[in-house]
Amino acid sequence: MAQPSNHPVGVDNTFRRKFDREEYLQRAREREEQEADGRFKSKSKGPPVQRKPLKHRDYEVDLNSRLGKTQAGYFCSVCECVVKDSANFLDHINGKKHQRALGMSMRVERSSLEQVVMLLSTAGMSLNLSFREWCRSDLNVSRSAKIQNLLLKKKEKAAEEEPELDPDVAAMMGFGGFGSSKK
């Protein structure tokens, strides 16, 4: 049989645990001081960040490239998020979160008269034209474009129609038609 050893087995934990009240009071005071310092520091974050005013995009959003795909959706590399469809992607791009990530606020800078005149002149609009003249010229351009499209469609349709069989060629080949009684 096994000989009992002189070493005690287990730990002697039969004594009653005693709490040092002074030590725990000191810990509680230190914790309260740290919380008070944390509350004070969170309020003083420093000067507010000055963001640029909102401006229009200088690029075109390509929504058609993902049209008909069955995969995840649209990925925003700025915010690193995936959006399910094109409508939500446009909402995200024009939204606060994305604009803030680009460093812009949602406020628009007020334009001066000189800026508007310069923008219109660079866009090719002449300020000498009256509004009615401008509308008429725009209407004429759109009408001529529609007429050109109609003519183009008629030409394509005429080209698509198969030429009818010549009666001499049909008689030579041995049939008069495809059995239709219509002429």
PDB file of C-alpha atoms in Angstrom:
ATOM      1  CA  MET A   1       0.000   0.000   0.000  1.00  0.00           C
ATOM      2  CA  ALA A   2       0.923   3.559  -0.400  1.00  0.00           C
ATOM      3  CA  GLN A   3       2.661   5.221   2.475  1.00  0.00           C
ATOM      4  CA  PRO A   4       1.090   8.471   3.681  1.00  0.00           C
ATOM      5  CA  SER A   5       3.485  11.350   3.096  1.00  0.00           C
ATOM      6  CA  ASN A   6       4.305  14.111   5.490  1.00  0.00           C
ATOM      7  CA  HIS A   7       3.364  16.816   2.958  1.00  0.00           C
ATOM      8  CA  PRO A   8      -0.059  18.347   3.439  1.00  0.00           C
ATOM      9  CA  VAL A   9      -2.527  17.809   0.635  1.00  0.00           C
ATOM     10  CA  GLY A  10      -4.558  20.858  -0.487  1.00  0.00           C
ATOM     11  CA  VAL A  11      -4.610  24.338   0.955  1.00  0.00           C
ATOM     12  CA  ASP A  12      -5.560  25.440   4.406  1.00  0.00           C
ATOM     13  CA  ASN A  13      -8.443  27.854   3.835  1.00  0.00           C
ATOM     14  CA  THR A  14     -10.321  27.375   7.021  1.00  0.00           C
ATOM     15  CA  PHE A  15      -9.625  30.876   8.301  1.00  0.00           C
ATOM     16  CA  ARG A  16     -12.116  33.717   8.019  1.00  0.00           C
ATOM     17  CA  ARG A  17     -11.245  36.342   5.430  1.00  0.00           C
ATOM     18  CA  LYS A  18     -10.766  39.814   6.867  1.00  0.00           C
ATOM     19  CA  PHE A  19     -11.284  43.014   4.817  1.00  0.00           C
ATOM     20  CA  ASP A  20      -9.085  46.013   5.302  1.00  0.00           C
ATOM     21  CA  ARG A  21     -11.628  48.850   5.280  1.00  0.00           C
ATOM     22  CA  GLU A  22      -8.999  51.581   4.984  1.00  0.00           C
ATOM     23  CA  GLU A  23      -7.479  50.034   1.852  1.00  0.00           C
ATOM     24  CA  TYR A  24     -10.864  49.739   0.112  1.00  0.00           C
ATOM     25  CA  LEU A  25     -11.826  53.306   1.052  1.00  0.00           C
ATOM     26  CA  GLN A  26      -8.560  54.522  -0.464  1.00  0.00           C
ATOM     27  CA  ARG A  27      -9.257  52.573  -3.708  1.00  0.00           C
ATOM     28  CA  ALA A  28     -12.790  54.020  -3.892  1.00  0.00           C
ATOM     29  CA  ARG A  29     -11.456  57.592  -3.506  1.00  0.00           C
ATOM     30  CA  GLU A  30      -8.881  57.051  -6.285  1.00  0.00           C
ATOM     31  CA  ARG A  31     -11.541  55.623  -8.620  1.00  0.00           C
ATOM     32  CA  GLU A  32     -13.847  58.607  -7.980  1.00  0.00           C
ATOM     33  CA  GLU A  33     -10.998  61.038  -8.729  1.00  0.00           C
ATOM     34  CA  GLN A  34     -10.212  59.269 -12.017  1.00  0.00           C
ATOM     35  CA  GLU A  35     -13.876  59.366 -13.062  1.00  0.00           C
ATOM     36  CA  ALA A  36     -14.081  63.076 -12.236  1.00  0.00           C
ATOM     37  CA  ASP A  37     -10.925  63.751 -14.276  1.00  0.00           C
ATOM     38  CA  GLY A  38     -12.382  61.727 -17.162  1.00  0.00           C
ATOM     39  CA  ARG A  39     -15.606  63.740 -17.130  1.00  0.00           C
ATOM     40  CA  PHE A  40     -13.667  67.000 -17.171  1.00  0.00           C
ATOM     41  CA  LYS A  41     -11.350  65.892 -19.986  1.00  0.00           C
ATOM     42  CA  SER A  42     -14.179  64.702 -22.236  1.00  0.00           C
ATOM     43  CA  LYS A  43     -15.788  68.154 -22.200  1.00  0.00           C
ATOM     44  CA  SER A  44     -12.621  69.972 -23.233  1.00  0.00           C
ATOM     45  CA  LYS A  45     -11.815  68.392 -26.595  1.00  0.00           C
ATOM     46  CA  GLY A  46     -10.065  71.480 -27.861  1.00  0.00           C
ATOM     47  CA  PRO A  47     -11.106  73.865 -30.596  1.00  0.00           C
ATOM     48  CA  PRO A  48     -13.797  72.633 -33.002  1.00  0.00           C
ATOM     49  CA  VAL A  49     -12.662  71.311 -36.355  1.00  0.00           C
ATOM     50  CA  GLN A  50     -13.193  73.784 -39.188  1.00  0.00           C
ATOM     51  CA  ARG A  51     -14.462  71.850 -42.209  1.00  0.00           C
ATOM     52  CA  LYS A  52     -14.630  73.029 -45.804  1.00  0.00           C
ATOM     53  CA  PRO A  53     -18.046  74.034 -47.136  1.00  0.00           C
ATOM     54  CA  LEU A  54     -19.932  71.598 -49.325  1.00  0.00           C
ATOM     55  CA  LYS A  55     -19.042  71.628 -53.029  1.00  0.00           C
ATOM     56  CA  HIS A  56     -20.274  69.751 -56.077  1.00  0.00           C
ATOM     57  CA  ARG A  57     -18.585  66.558 -57.261  1.00  0.00           C
ATOM     58  CA  ASP A  58     -15.956  66.951 -59.953  1.00  0.00           C
ATOM     59  CA  TYR A  59     -16.387  63.322 -61.045  1.00  0.00           C
ATOM     60  CA  GLU A  60     -19.305  61.320 -62.350  1.00  0.00           C
ATOM     61  CA  VAL A  61     -20.660  58.431 -60.302  1.00  0.00           C
ATOM     62  CA  ASP A  62     -20.643  55.250 -62.393  1.00  0.00           C
ATOM     63  CA  LEU A  63     -23.789  53.325 -61.495  1.00  0.00           C
ATOM     64  CA  ASN A  64     -24.240  51.534 -64.824  1.00  0.00           C
ATOM     65  CA  SER A  65     -21.107  49.403 -64.526  1.00  0.00           C
ATOM     66  CA  ARG A  66     -22.669  47.369 -61.694  1.00  0.00           C
ATOM     67  CA  LEU A  67     -26.063  47.078 -63.393  1.00  0.00           C
ATOM     68  CA  GLY A  68     -27.353  43.503 -63.453  1.00  0.00           C
ATOM     69  CA  LYS A  69     -24.637  42.085 -61.194  1.00  0.00           C
ATOM     70  CA  THR A  70     -25.622  39.582 -58.546  1.00  0.00           C
ATOM     71  CA  GLN A  71     -22.787  40.283 -56.142  1.00  0.00           C
ATOM     72  CA  ALA A  72     -22.589  42.423 -53.006  1.00  0.00           C
ATOM     73  CA  GLY A  73     -23.430  45.907 -54.257  1.00  0.00           C
ATOM     74  CA  TYR A  74     -21.579  49.202 -54.211  1.00  0.00           C
ATOM     75  CA  PHE A  75     -18.439  49.682 -52.103  1.00  0.00           C
ATOM     76  CA  CYS A  76     -17.520  53.114 -50.754  1.00  0.00           C
ATOM     77  CA  SER A  77     -13.738  53.232 -50.404  1.00  0.00           C
ATOM     78  CA  VAL A  78     -13.864  56.446 -48.338  1.00  0.00           C
ATOM     79  CA  CYS A  79     -16.139  55.082 -45.605  1.00  0.00           C
ATOM     80  CA  GLU A  80     -15.247  51.413 -46.230  1.00  0.00           C
ATOM     81  CA  CYS A  81     -18.855  50.235 -46.334  1.00  0.00           C
ATOM     82  CA  VAL A  82     -20.976  48.227 -48.761  1.00  0.00           C
ATOM     83  CA  VAL A  83     -24.351  49.550 -49.892  1.00  0.00           C
ATOM     84  CA  LYS A  84     -26.929  47.205 -51.419  1.00  0.00           C
ATOM     85  CA  ASP A  85     -28.332  49.174 -54.367  1.00  0.00           C
ATOM     86  CA  SER A  86     -27.719  52.269 -56.470  1.00  0.00           C
ATOM     87  CA  ALA A  87     -30.377  54.432 -54.787  1.00  0.00           C
ATOM     88  CA  ASN A  88     -28.883  53.808 -51.354  1.00  0.00           C
ATOM     89  CA  PHE A  89     -25.391  54.360 -52.763  1.00  0.00           C
ATOM     90  CA  LEU A  90     -26.379  57.812 -54.025  1.00  0.00           C
ATOM     91  CA  ASP A  91     -28.028  58.576 -50.685  1.00  0.00           C
ATOM     92  CA  HIS A  92     -24.806  57.532 -48.948  1.00  0.00           C
ATOM     93  CA  ILE A  93     -22.573  59.637 -51.212  1.00  0.00           C
ATOM     94  CA  ASN A  94     -24.732  62.715 -50.656  1.00  0.00           C
ATOM     95  CA  GLY A  95     -25.167  62.040 -46.929  1.00  0.00           C
ATOM     96  CA  LYS A  96     -23.568  63.511 -43.829  1.00  0.00           C
ATOM     97  CA  LYS A  97     -21.357  60.537 -42.968  1.00  0.00           C
ATOM     98  CA  HIS A  98     -19.640  60.425 -46.369  1.00  0.00           C
ATOM     99  CA  GLN A  99     -19.245  64.208 -46.643  1.00  0.00           C
ATOM    100  CA  ARG A 100     -17.777  64.373 -43.149  1.00  0.00           C
ATOM    101  CA  ALA A 101     -15.309  61.613 -44.064  1.00  0.00           C
ATOM    102  CA  LEU A 102     -14.258  63.750 -47.043  1.00  0.00           C
ATOM    103  CA  GLY A 103     -13.687  66.689 -44.680  1.00  0.00           C
ATOM    104  CA  MET A 104     -16.696  68.783 -45.650  1.00  0.00           C
ATOM    105  CA  SER A 105     -19.532  70.217 -43.631  1.00  0.00           C
ATOM    106  CA  MET A 106     -23.097  70.149 -44.910  1.00  0.00           C
ATOM    107  CA  ARG A 107     -23.186  73.936 -45.254  1.00  0.00           C
ATOM    108  CA  VAL A 108     -22.991  75.551 -48.671  1.00  0.00           C
ATOM    109  CA  GLU A 109     -20.820  78.581 -49.338  1.00  0.00           C
ATOM    110  CA  ARG A 110     -22.791  81.617 -50.451  1.00  0.00           C
ATOM    111  CA  SER A 111     -21.921  82.692 -53.998  1.00  0.00           C
ATOM    112  CA  SER A 112     -21.299  86.264 -55.029  1.00  0.00           C
ATOM    113  CA  LEU A 113     -22.542  87.893 -58.228  1.00  0.00           C
ATOM    114  CA  GLU A 114     -19.060  87.785 -59.777  1.00  0.00           C
ATOM    115  CA  GLN A 115     -18.792  84.038 -59.171  1.00  0.00           C
ATOM    116  CA  VAL A 116     -22.167  83.397 -60.825  1.00  0.00           C
ATOM    117  CA  VAL A 117     -21.299  85.547 -63.860  1.00  0.00           C
ATOM    118  CA  MET A 118     -17.951  83.789 -64.222  1.00  0.00           C
ATOM    119  CA  LEU A 119     -19.583  80.359 -63.941  1.00  0.00           C
ATOM    120  CA  LEU A 120     -22.190  81.197 -66.571  1.00  0.00           C
ATOM    121  CA  SER A 121     -19.596  82.572 -68.959  1.00  0.00           C
ATOM    122  CA  THR A 122     -17.424  79.473 -68.611  1.00  0.00           C
ATOM    123  CA  ALA A 123     -20.464  77.270 -69.173  1.00  0.00           C
ATOM    124  CA  GLY A 124     -20.945  78.925 -72.549  1.00  0.00           C
ATOM    125  CA  MET A 125     -24.180  80.731 -71.825  1.00  0.00           C
ATOM    126  CA  SER A 126     -24.347  84.241 -73.155  1.00  0.00           C
ATOM    127  CA  LEU A 127     -25.861  86.773 -70.813  1.00  0.00           C
ATOM    128  CA  ASN A 128     -26.867  88.911 -73.811  1.00  0.00           C
ATOM    129  CA  LEU A 129     -29.620  86.482 -74.833  1.00  0.00           C
ATOM    130  CA  SER A 130     -33.005  87.010 -73.310  1.00  0.00           C
ATOM    131  CA  PHE A 131     -34.676  84.096 -71.595  1.00  0.00           C
ATOM    132  CA  ARG A 132     -37.237  83.625 -74.382  1.00  0.00           C
ATOM    133  CA  GLU A 133     -34.536  83.571 -77.076  1.00  0.00           C
ATOM    134  CA  TRP A 134     -32.580  81.036 -75.071  1.00  0.00           C
ATOM    135  CA  CYS A 135     -35.698  78.821 -74.690  1.00  0.00           C
ATOM    136  CA  ARG A 136     -36.452  79.029 -78.419  1.00  0.00           C
ATOM    137  CA  SER A 137     -32.912  78.078 -79.402  1.00  0.00           C
ATOM    138  CA  ASP A 138     -32.944  75.194 -76.926  1.00  0.00           C
ATOM    139  CA  LEU A 139     -36.333  74.061 -78.260  1.00  0.00           C
ATOM    140  CA  ASN A 140     -35.069  74.163 -81.860  1.00  0.00           C
ATOM    141  CA  VAL A 141     -32.031  72.106 -80.951  1.00  0.00           C
ATOM    142  CA  SER A 142     -34.139  69.459 -79.206  1.00  0.00           C
ATOM    143  CA  ARG A 143     -36.632  69.337 -82.111  1.00  0.00           C
ATOM    144  CA  SER A 144     -33.886  68.862 -84.683  1.00  0.00           C
ATOM    145  CA  ALA A 145     -32.352  66.098 -82.555  1.00  0.00           C
ATOM    146  CA  LYS A 146     -35.726  64.311 -82.365  1.00  0.00           C
ATOM    147  CA  ILE A 147     -36.221  64.581 -86.139  1.00  0.00           C
ATOM    148  CA  GLN A 148     -32.750  63.180 -86.774  1.00  0.00           C
ATOM    149  CA  ASN A 149     -33.454  60.256 -84.427  1.00  0.00           C
ATOM    150  CA  LEU A 150     -36.742  59.486 -86.215  1.00  0.00           C
ATOM    151  CA  LEU A 151     -35.059  59.530 -89.633  1.00  0.00           C
ATOM    152  CA  LEU A 152     -32.288  57.285 -88.375  1.00  0.00           C
ATOM    153  CA  LYS A 153     -34.816  54.780 -86.978  1.00  0.00           C
ATOM    154  CA  LYS A 154     -36.722  54.721 -90.287  1.00  0.00           C
ATOM    155  CA  LYS A 155     -33.504  54.003 -92.194  1.00  0.00           C
ATOM    156  CA  GLU A 156     -32.588  51.192 -89.795  1.00  0.00           C
ATOM    157  CA  LYS A 157     -36.063  49.694 -90.048  1.00  0.00           C
ATOM    158  CA  ALA A 158     -35.953  49.798 -93.848  1.00  0.00           C
ATOM    159  CA  ALA A 159     -32.531  48.139 -93.831  1.00  0.00           C
ATOM    160  CA  GLU A 160     -33.780  45.375 -91.525  1.00  0.00           C
ATOM    161  CA  GLU A 161     -36.686  44.415 -93.798  1.00  0.00           C
ATOM    162  CA  GLU A 162     -35.799  41.538 -96.062  1.00  0.00           C
ATOM    163  CA  PRO A 163     -36.112  42.149 -99.768  1.00  0.00           C
ATOM    164  CA  GLU A 164     -39.054  40.377-101.406  1.00  0.00           C
ATOM    165  CA  LEU A 165     -38.418  37.462-103.723  1.00  0.00           C
ATOM    166  CA  ASP A 166     -38.329  38.338-107.413  1.00  0.00           C
ATOM    167  CA  PRO A 167     -41.092  36.394-109.293  1.00  0.00           C
ATOM    168  CA  ASP A 168     -38.728  35.330-112.124  1.00  0.00           C
ATOM    169  CA  VAL A 169     -36.221  33.918-109.654  1.00  0.00           C
ATOM    170  CA  ALA A 170     -38.990  32.139-107.726  1.00  0.00           C
ATOM    171  CA  ALA A 171     -40.382  30.529-110.918  1.00  0.00           C
ATOM    172  CA  MET A 172     -36.904  29.422-111.932  1.00  0.00           C
ATOM    173  CA  MET A 173     -36.375  27.767-108.524  1.00  0.00           C
ATOM    174  CA  GLY A 174     -39.683  25.961-108.769  1.00  0.00           C
ATOM    175  CA  PHE A 175     -41.954  27.615-106.242  1.00  0.00           C
ATOM    176  CA  GLY A 176     -44.253  30.559-106.416  1.00  0.00           C
ATOM    177  CA  GLY A 177     -44.161  31.502-102.766  1.00  0.00           C
ATOM    178  CA  PHE A 178     -44.473  30.092 -99.292  1.00  0.00           C
ATOM    179  CA  GLY A 179     -48.104  29.013 -99.567  1.00  0.00           C
ATOM    180  CA  SER A 180     -49.711  32.206 -98.409  1.00  0.00           C
ATOM    181  CA  SER A 181     -52.824  33.400-100.154  1.00  0.00           C
ATOM    182  CA  LYS A 182     -52.102  37.023 -99.297  1.00  0.00           C
ATOM    183  CA  LYS A 183     -50.448  39.221-101.852  1.00  0.00           C
TER     184      LYS A 183
END
